[in-house]
């Protein structure tokens, strides 16, 4: 039996930040358990390797969501990173924080210290923004993760932006600054043509510390309790048939397994909705109705158009041109291998009369088979995705059995809320205009999906059913909320309610969906949690103009 001050389950985005920050104090011992392997694989680090890691079981849990009405009865792949860096080692590299109202909304719900002014200093602490004109009110300059602008320019992307501008959508120099709205090339966590995952930015620089122990191939199977106090973690070294090991935490156990695995680990350890646990034959250690509930995700249909007269990624990734691209990457770390899956962002409103920007669009000069980003299609194309930024549809994650290795049930209930369908429909109509705007006309041959015959609202929603997919932003399954909220799992210090020495620090604590991809917010919340756990005062709140 080994003892550490802290045992962290999961070396993903949040776990990597925590491992670094908690082990800064050399008198504190920290153990991190990671179910996956080390992050040595080259395709993790080459940005375009995204297409490979998206479907690779070595570094990906390869979950799938349950069928539902608005996915047309389809199961949708739900990849999750399973290696050092977790999902930040397989994600799309985008850096996107969301809007001020997202975090003010968290505070409004009774979560003290989580308003935008409170979290902004932690966003700044995570990043090293590598552009001269960055506004220091919003952007950090000496954090662990370099945030760069996409340098790629091509005629299709330029025409797409010009088309958006002609539709009245302004260019935005920094969607992570004062205003999110507008059109721009994406900001990425990529430096010198290589991914900078949370592991590369936070974990690896700390791994030389004698007080930090990182165990890979260590799948946590149960939490160990003394009464209501979490005192350790049981794991299998080497996977399902591996050796059972126990590690003890003299101060705290911290769960950072992500929005799918953290609620599952709690449930198989006897913490969760009592009826669910009883139905699975799991002894109820502590009934907590919200564990696994409040799951949300972004659901995105994609329009695809066939392109003429401009080189797309489809042609560049074939034959001799691909050889050239490989050489370009090998020599200069440039070209299509240095690209992340999405190149341009648009943030806009579903209706001029709504108060807040509720739509996000992504544009890529490429077409993918069935719209899924792991396989390029055979024809030159361009793709635009659209989604409702703050979905109201709510689902759940539930253990399928008491077996910690059985993939849990993931039911996001995409588009069950009428409000989500309403906003999405408006978004699809704007998306179609954006991808066929006058500046793009010289490259636009025809719409391949859903096709011009799809005109009515019913046709468009049928297309959303047929091909909509996750944008990989599962969150909310161990919700931070005040005690009087029946879905509350953790308090605003991220302590699990009713238990001692147990926290959750990952995407599952988010009360509602930020208007963004999630990685930036997870890094922020892990930085903030590290100060809480260390008993340090929170960073001073930012002073912001209204
Ligand atoms: C394919 C994909 C693309 C994405 N693209 C973007 C993007 O471009 N931009 C963006 O901002 N966000 C993106 N996201 C979302 C973002 O990366 C995640 O929301 C974020 O990384 C989640 O961080 P986390 O710490 O909650 O969990 P994770 O980073 O998933 O970490 C959880 C870790 O815990 C480990 N673990 C789980 N269970 C156990 C166990 N029982 N025992 C031991 N270890 C365990 C896992 O293996 C994993 O390493 C993407 C996500 C995916 C999957």
XYZ file of C-alpha atoms and ligand atoms in Angstrom:
599
model
C 0.000 0.000 0.000
C 1.414 3.368 -1.001
C 0.459 6.704 0.493
C 0.323 10.055 -1.267
C -1.131 13.358 -0.197
C -3.268 13.504 -3.327
C -4.394 10.823 -5.752
C -5.696 12.167 -9.078
C -7.701 9.853 -11.349
C -7.082 10.803 -14.987
C -4.198 12.645 -16.647
C -6.351 14.541 -19.155
C -6.825 18.277 -19.581
C -7.759 18.878 -15.946
C -5.618 16.114 -14.434
C -2.466 17.398 -16.143
C -2.990 20.925 -14.792
C -3.641 19.596 -11.281
C -0.628 17.300 -11.338
C 1.607 20.228 -12.183
C 0.158 22.737 -9.742
C -0.224 20.400 -6.750
C 3.317 19.071 -7.112
C 4.791 22.600 -7.240
C 5.062 22.335 -3.472
C 7.884 19.843 -3.123
C 6.664 18.693 0.293
C 3.391 17.501 -1.260
C 3.232 14.046 -2.827
C 0.951 13.493 -5.803
C 0.009 10.324 -7.662
C -1.776 10.424 -11.021
C -3.508 7.323 -12.369
C -4.073 7.223 -16.119
C -5.899 4.312 -17.741
C -4.281 4.913 -21.133
C -0.678 4.715 -22.311
C 1.996 7.373 -22.513
C 1.483 9.945 -25.270
C 4.430 8.851 -27.400
C 2.544 8.212 -30.642
C 3.603 10.662 -33.402
C 0.005 11.047 -34.636
C -0.896 12.669 -31.318
C 1.621 15.413 -32.002
C 1.167 15.994 -35.750
C -1.967 18.173 -35.953
C -3.572 16.280 -38.864
C -3.031 13.049 -36.872
C -6.413 14.027 -35.406
C -8.034 11.926 -38.138
C -6.131 8.872 -36.929
C -6.556 9.334 -33.169
C -10.275 9.949 -33.652
C -10.744 6.247 -34.348
C -7.741 4.606 -32.688
C -8.516 2.333 -29.713
C -4.998 2.701 -28.295
C -5.547 6.311 -27.335
C -9.316 6.652 -27.447
C -12.134 5.125 -25.373
C -14.219 4.986 -28.576
C -17.550 5.370 -26.849
C -20.822 5.815 -28.715
C -24.012 7.525 -27.656
C -27.346 5.715 -27.536
C -29.776 6.037 -30.447
C -32.476 8.683 -30.137
C -35.307 10.233 -32.124
C -33.373 13.264 -33.380
C -30.360 11.267 -34.470
C -32.683 9.169 -36.621
C -32.004 6.166 -34.406
C -28.266 6.356 -35.049
C -25.536 5.753 -32.494
C -22.995 8.529 -32.759
C -19.314 7.995 -32.034
C -18.243 9.706 -28.810
C -14.438 9.682 -28.814
C -12.610 10.468 -25.549
C -8.861 10.656 -25.117
C -7.202 7.729 -23.320
C -3.572 8.682 -22.924
C -1.515 11.327 -21.130
C -3.282 14.591 -21.958
C -6.634 12.808 -22.282
C -8.936 14.468 -24.781
C -6.492 17.363 -25.196
C -4.211 14.816 -26.915
C -6.809 13.896 -29.527
C -8.913 17.038 -29.816
C -9.186 19.565 -32.646
C -6.606 21.939 -31.035
C -9.052 24.864 -30.980
C -8.793 27.496 -28.294
C -12.200 29.052 -27.590
C -13.359 30.325 -24.219
C -16.993 31.290 -24.671
C -18.873 34.378 -23.606
C -18.997 36.477 -20.481
C -22.637 35.525 -19.915
C -21.716 31.814 -19.680
C -19.720 32.220 -16.488
C -21.889 35.000 -15.085
C -24.675 32.452 -15.524
C -22.732 29.932 -13.421
C -22.383 32.495 -10.620
C -26.025 33.520 -11.037
C -27.043 29.971 -10.216
C -25.389 30.351 -6.795
C -21.843 29.146 -7.551
C -19.771 31.759 -5.724
C -16.506 32.763 -7.347
C -17.335 31.480 -10.836
C -18.495 34.701 -12.540
C -16.613 35.922 -15.603
C -14.540 38.459 -13.651
C -13.496 35.633 -11.290
C -12.545 33.099 -13.941
C -10.876 35.486 -16.401
C -7.597 35.621 -14.399
C -7.478 31.817 -14.558
C -8.053 31.775 -18.310
C -5.141 34.210 -18.559
C -2.992 32.048 -16.297
C -3.273 29.027 -18.586
C -2.104 30.737 -21.762
C 0.839 32.289 -23.536
C -0.813 34.290 -26.297
C 1.775 34.630 -29.019
C 0.550 37.679 -30.922
C 1.681 41.238 -30.400
C -1.711 42.944 -30.357
C -3.228 40.720 -27.618
C -5.250 42.808 -25.133
C -3.813 42.079 -21.656
C -7.227 42.650 -20.070
C -8.269 39.362 -21.608
C -5.156 37.535 -22.708
C -2.289 35.978 -20.774
C 1.319 36.134 -21.852
C 3.269 33.723 -19.648
C 1.094 30.658 -19.100
C 1.884 27.040 -19.944
C 0.005 26.794 -23.239
C 0.988 28.741 -26.356
C -2.042 30.052 -28.256
C -1.273 30.832 -31.869
C -3.263 32.110 -34.834
C -3.782 29.851 -37.810
C -1.411 31.105 -40.504
C -2.983 29.153 -43.380
C -4.533 31.241 -46.150
C -6.207 29.957 -49.325
C -8.703 31.357 -51.825
C -11.631 29.350 -50.474
C -11.110 30.463 -46.882
C -10.618 34.082 -47.934
C -13.772 33.969 -50.077
C -15.713 32.399 -47.210
C -14.702 35.228 -44.875
C -15.493 37.845 -47.514
C -18.937 36.266 -47.969
C -19.613 36.401 -44.229
C -18.590 40.054 -44.146
C -20.960 40.789 -47.045
C -23.736 39.179 -44.978
C -23.074 41.737 -42.245
C -20.904 39.550 -39.997
C -17.835 41.588 -39.003
C -14.290 40.293 -38.872
C -13.214 39.773 -35.269
C -9.523 40.012 -34.456
C -9.936 38.126 -31.172
C -12.994 36.005 -30.420
C -11.446 35.278 -27.004
C -11.241 38.997 -26.235
C -13.939 41.528 -25.431
C -16.441 40.140 -27.974
C -16.938 36.663 -29.383
C -19.199 37.641 -32.298
C -17.874 37.785 -35.855
C -15.827 35.759 -38.316
C -12.146 34.854 -38.051
C -9.481 32.222 -38.539
C -9.223 29.957 -35.501
C -6.851 30.225 -32.547
C -5.070 26.972 -31.771
C -2.973 25.307 -29.093
C -0.283 24.413 -31.599
C 3.310 25.609 -31.569
C 5.815 25.152 -34.389
C 3.461 22.765 -36.184
C 3.001 20.464 -33.167
C 0.089 19.887 -30.786
C 0.541 21.279 -27.304
C -1.743 19.070 -25.229
C -2.292 19.631 -21.519
C 0.223 16.819 -21.014
C 2.853 18.603 -23.077
C 2.122 21.975 -21.495
C 1.641 20.928 -17.879
C 2.340 17.276 -17.119
C 5.639 16.535 -18.868
C 7.387 19.636 -17.485
C 6.497 18.395 -13.964
C 7.309 14.714 -14.441
C 10.906 15.171 -13.342
C 9.731 16.175 -9.851
C 10.447 13.553 -7.221
C 7.136 14.197 -5.488
C 5.040 13.450 -8.612
C 4.241 9.855 -9.567
C 2.461 9.218 -12.873
C 1.121 5.696 -13.508
C -0.042 4.840 -17.027
C -2.121 1.719 -17.878
C -3.662 2.225 -14.435
C -7.447 1.908 -14.706
C -9.169 3.097 -11.506
C -11.960 0.654 -10.671
C -13.215 1.776 -7.241
C -12.903 4.513 -4.688
C -11.964 3.424 -1.165
C -13.799 4.982 1.789
C -13.501 5.100 5.521
C -17.104 5.953 6.409
C -17.865 9.094 4.383
C -14.184 9.961 3.840
C -12.448 9.023 0.579
C -9.095 7.531 1.501
C -7.822 5.974 -1.702
C -8.324 4.395 -5.079
C -8.197 0.808 -6.273
C -6.871 0.275 -9.789
C -5.871 -2.511 -12.123
C -2.353 -2.184 -13.421
C -2.329 -3.224 -17.080
C -6.104 -3.147 -17.677
C -8.931 -5.600 -17.147
C -6.776 -8.641 -16.435
C -4.073 -6.668 -14.679
C -2.778 -6.657 -11.122
C -4.992 -5.041 -8.454
C -3.264 -2.172 -6.642
C -4.430 0.275 -3.979
C -3.093 3.763 -3.413
C -4.025 5.840 -0.397
C -4.628 9.577 -0.319
C -3.921 11.173 3.047
C -5.456 14.484 1.971
C -7.769 14.087 -1.017
C -8.849 11.943 -3.924
C -9.501 14.084 -7.012
C -11.527 12.723 -9.911
C -10.480 14.069 -13.320
C -11.636 11.218 -15.583
C -13.829 13.430 -17.776
C -17.582 13.833 -18.241
C -18.183 10.164 -19.083
C -15.784 8.263 -16.844
C -16.002 10.333 -13.676
C -19.736 9.742 -13.121
C -19.260 6.087 -14.057
C -16.469 5.637 -11.491
C -18.614 7.302 -8.824
C -21.565 5.080 -9.694
C -19.641 1.791 -9.661
C -18.170 2.930 -6.334
C -21.696 3.251 -4.879
C -22.172 7.016 -5.247
C -25.073 8.076 -7.419
C -28.824 7.789 -7.916
C -29.958 5.043 -5.513
C -32.511 3.443 -7.896
C -29.859 3.143 -10.626
C -27.273 1.618 -8.283
C -29.801 -0.835 -6.845
C -30.897 -1.890 -10.327
C -27.262 -2.749 -11.087
C -26.711 -4.583 -7.791
C -24.268 -1.947 -6.525
C -24.389 -1.294 -2.768
C -25.363 2.344 -2.169
C -22.573 4.032 -0.248
C -23.907 7.538 -0.703
C -27.081 8.438 -2.591
C -26.529 11.446 -4.866
C -29.241 11.818 -7.491
C -27.320 14.139 -9.830
C -24.358 11.852 -10.586
C -24.439 11.245 -14.349
C -27.399 13.580 -14.971
C -27.328 16.987 -16.742
C -25.273 15.682 -19.692
C -25.107 18.190 -22.534
C -23.316 18.340 -25.850
C -23.276 20.367 -29.048
C -25.029 18.694 -31.988
C -23.935 19.791 -35.443
C -25.276 19.032 -38.898
C -22.901 19.861 -41.765
C -23.539 21.244 -45.233
C -21.122 20.011 -47.882
C -20.572 21.630 -51.305
C -18.539 20.345 -54.254
C -15.742 22.743 -55.208
C -14.325 23.679 -58.626
C -11.326 25.793 -59.516
C -9.611 25.856 -56.129
C -7.385 23.336 -54.383
C -9.051 21.736 -51.365
C -7.557 19.487 -48.722
C -9.138 16.561 -50.576
C -6.823 16.941 -53.596
C -3.800 17.851 -51.510
C -4.035 14.605 -49.572
C -3.718 12.308 -52.583
C -0.812 10.827 -54.568
C 2.220 12.974 -55.325
C 0.665 16.046 -53.767
C 0.462 14.187 -50.474
C 4.148 13.257 -50.783
C 4.872 16.959 -51.226
C 2.792 17.795 -48.162
C 4.638 15.192 -46.075
C 7.974 16.686 -47.151
C 6.721 20.185 -46.424
C 5.758 19.113 -42.931
C 9.019 17.244 -42.351
C 11.111 20.240 -43.405
C 9.087 23.241 -42.261
C 6.219 21.882 -40.096
C 3.806 23.513 -42.560
C 1.129 22.428 -45.063
C -1.976 20.320 -44.565
C -0.365 18.087 -41.929
C -0.013 21.154 -39.693
C -3.739 21.891 -40.003
C -6.353 21.232 -37.394
C -9.783 20.024 -38.564
C -11.469 23.446 -38.573
C -10.020 26.637 -40.028
C -12.609 29.389 -39.650
C -15.122 30.254 -36.954
C -18.276 32.327 -37.128
C -20.266 33.316 -34.052
C -23.647 34.826 -34.818
C -27.316 35.168 -33.865
C -30.187 32.931 -34.938
C -32.374 36.032 -35.074
C -31.426 39.725 -34.947
C -33.915 40.134 -32.077
C -32.268 37.686 -29.672
C -30.029 39.258 -27.035
C -27.059 36.928 -27.254
C -25.048 35.199 -29.930
C -26.428 31.698 -29.928
C -24.873 30.088 -33.000
C -21.422 28.802 -33.857
C -20.296 27.815 -37.377
C -17.092 26.155 -38.492
C -15.686 26.113 -42.019
C -13.136 23.760 -43.593
C -12.020 23.533 -47.247
C -12.533 19.756 -47.310
C -15.295 17.159 -47.581
C -15.548 14.078 -45.363
C -17.267 10.746 -45.931
C -20.678 10.781 -44.224
C -19.613 14.105 -42.735
C -17.355 12.353 -40.177
C -13.913 13.896 -39.860
C -11.908 10.665 -39.826
C -12.124 10.002 -43.600
C -11.791 12.498 -46.436
C -14.280 12.108 -49.268
C -13.305 11.409 -52.877
C -14.468 14.732 -54.295
C -13.079 18.246 -53.661
C -15.377 19.925 -51.220
C -15.971 22.405 -48.466
C -17.906 21.871 -45.265
C -19.734 24.120 -42.860
C -21.081 22.930 -39.518
C -23.513 24.858 -37.336
C -24.686 24.385 -33.768
C -26.713 25.941 -31.011
C -24.176 27.309 -28.532
C -26.012 26.769 -25.242
C -28.190 23.679 -25.674
C -31.160 23.069 -23.382
C -31.462 19.362 -24.242
C -30.324 17.291 -21.283
C -29.215 13.674 -21.167
C -27.318 11.359 -18.869
C -24.391 8.972 -18.369
C -25.241 5.765 -16.518
C -23.125 2.752 -15.685
C -24.338 -0.200 -17.732
C -23.300 -2.651 -15.042
C -21.156 -2.820 -11.919
C -18.196 -3.678 -14.174
C -15.918 -0.603 -14.308
C -14.633 -1.727 -17.727
C -18.073 -1.862 -19.381
C -18.719 1.213 -21.541
C -21.389 3.294 -19.802
C -24.694 4.346 -21.350
C -24.319 7.812 -22.898
C -27.614 9.418 -23.869
C -27.241 13.115 -24.773
C -30.901 13.377 -25.929
C -29.786 15.642 -28.751
C -32.375 18.210 -29.889
C -35.125 17.011 -27.547
C -35.610 20.621 -26.391
C -37.722 22.516 -28.914
C -35.569 25.609 -28.326
C -32.516 23.712 -29.628
C -34.300 22.664 -32.803
C -35.536 26.191 -33.364
C -32.061 27.746 -33.099
C -30.438 24.961 -35.094
C -32.874 25.359 -37.960
C -32.089 29.065 -38.158
C -28.394 28.155 -38.065
C -28.728 25.707 -40.950
C -30.365 28.373 -43.100
C -27.539 30.804 -42.340
C -24.972 28.042 -42.964
C -26.376 27.423 -46.439
C -26.079 31.122 -47.249
C -22.539 31.274 -45.913
C -21.329 28.345 -47.999
C -22.883 29.671 -51.206
C -22.213 33.402 -50.758
C -21.412 35.554 -53.824
C -17.602 35.555 -53.220
C -17.651 31.717 -53.079
C -19.732 31.318 -56.240
C -16.736 30.914 -58.577
C -15.654 27.857 -56.545
C -19.112 26.518 -55.756
C -20.202 23.708 -58.039
C -23.199 22.286 -56.151
C -24.470 21.376 -52.736
C -23.737 17.697 -52.086
C -25.400 17.442 -48.694
C -28.219 17.791 -47.957
C -28.726 18.977 -51.569
C -30.819 21.821 -52.947
C -33.966 19.716 -52.956
C -33.962 20.006 -49.157
C -35.723 23.347 -48.716
C -38.518 23.079 -46.176
C -37.956 23.159 -42.423
C -38.910 19.473 -42.336
C -36.307 18.657 -45.014
C -33.593 20.480 -43.094
C -34.439 18.798 -39.816
C -34.465 15.460 -41.630
C -30.907 16.245 -42.793
C -29.934 17.112 -39.221
C -31.290 13.743 -38.135
C -29.531 11.920 -40.924
C -26.026 13.302 -40.517
C -25.765 15.481 -37.409
C -22.878 14.563 -35.131
C -21.364 15.424 -31.801
C -18.801 18.186 -31.686
C -17.208 16.265 -28.776
C -18.258 18.638 -25.980
C -19.785 16.317 -23.379
C -20.079 18.031 -20.000
C -22.166 18.610 -16.896
C -22.547 15.102 -15.410
C -21.316 16.024 -11.894
C -22.865 19.420 -11.794
C -21.603 22.213 -9.554
C -24.671 23.695 -7.892
C -25.939 24.947 -4.550
C -27.301 22.440 -2.059
C -30.951 23.196 -2.843
C -30.509 22.079 -6.464
C -31.556 18.402 -6.737
C -28.988 17.858 -9.516
C -26.073 19.185 -7.426
C -23.082 16.854 -7.194
C -20.273 19.210 -6.148
C -20.265 22.523 -4.292
C -18.512 25.631 -5.568
C -15.218 24.338 -4.133
C -15.796 21.219 -6.280
C -16.175 18.978 -3.201
C -18.575 16.077 -3.628
C -21.642 16.825 -1.527
C -22.049 14.765 1.615
C -18.595 13.151 1.388
C -15.161 14.189 2.640
C -11.801 14.462 0.918
C -13.285 13.885 -2.531
C -13.427 16.422 -5.354
C -14.325 16.351 -9.009
C -12.243 18.572 -11.285
C -13.057 18.097 -14.976
C -15.704 18.924 -17.613
C -18.360 17.141 -15.594
C -18.650 19.931 -13.010
C -19.833 22.562 -15.501
C -23.353 23.654 -14.546
C -24.307 24.721 -18.084
C -22.630 24.615 -21.487
C -20.247 27.475 -22.266
C -20.705 28.987 -25.744
C -17.527 27.251 -26.842
C -15.481 24.145 -27.382
C -14.598 23.043 -23.873
C -10.873 22.618 -23.479
C -10.102 26.239 -22.541
C -12.754 26.186 -19.807
C -11.542 22.856 -18.422
C -7.982 24.169 -18.184
C -9.283 27.303 -16.482
C -11.348 25.410 -13.935
C -8.455 23.082 -13.114
C -6.162 26.065 -12.473
C -8.815 27.535 -10.188
C -9.379 24.228 -8.406
C -5.625 23.836 -7.808
C -5.641 27.075 -5.802
C -8.668 25.880 -3.823
C -7.076 22.532 -3.037
C -3.803 24.178 -1.987
C -5.701 26.617 0.240
C -4.357 29.578 -1.716
C -6.463 32.712 -2.098
C -8.181 32.982 -5.466
C -6.545 35.258 -8.032
C -7.905 38.790 -7.829
C -11.059 39.215 -9.934
C -10.652 41.127 -13.171
C -11.910 44.686 -13.439
C -14.164 44.873 -16.481
C -16.128 47.612 -18.135
C -19.839 46.860 -18.649
C -12.188 14.309 -30.637
C -12.320 15.531 -29.760
C -12.149 16.799 -30.322
C -12.270 17.927 -29.524
N -11.944 19.145 -30.035
C -11.841 20.203 -29.209
C -11.270 21.416 -29.653
O -10.805 21.539 -30.788
N -11.215 22.460 -28.785
C -11.692 22.364 -27.513
O -11.670 23.359 -26.780
N -12.232 21.210 -27.056
C -12.262 20.121 -27.855
N -12.700 18.925 -27.374
C -13.176 18.862 -25.982
C -12.054 18.938 -24.945
O -10.845 18.425 -25.451
C -12.505 18.171 -23.702
O -13.748 18.696 -23.264
C -11.509 18.274 -22.565
O -10.239 17.852 -22.980
C -12.006 17.408 -21.407
O -11.066 17.474 -20.363
P -11.265 16.570 -19.073
O -10.106 16.834 -18.190
O -12.622 16.777 -18.537
O -11.232 15.068 -19.595
P -10.163 14.318 -20.501
O -9.203 15.270 -21.098
O -10.930 13.440 -21.417
O -9.325 13.458 -19.470
C -9.812 12.336 -18.769
C -8.629 11.398 -18.552
O -8.962 10.474 -17.533
C -8.570 9.172 -17.944
N -9.443 8.221 -17.251
C -10.774 8.104 -17.404
N -11.242 7.134 -16.593
C -10.192 6.645 -15.910
C -10.047 5.631 -14.936
N -11.101 4.927 -14.484
N -8.818 5.376 -14.438
C -7.739 6.096 -14.864
N -7.817 7.063 -15.821
C -9.032 7.331 -16.321
C -8.773 9.193 -19.439
O -8.080 8.163 -20.086
C -8.292 10.591 -19.797
O -6.912 10.622 -20.023
C -12.606 17.776 -28.144
C -12.778 16.512 -27.587
C -12.620 15.394 -28.375
C -12.784 14.032 -27.747
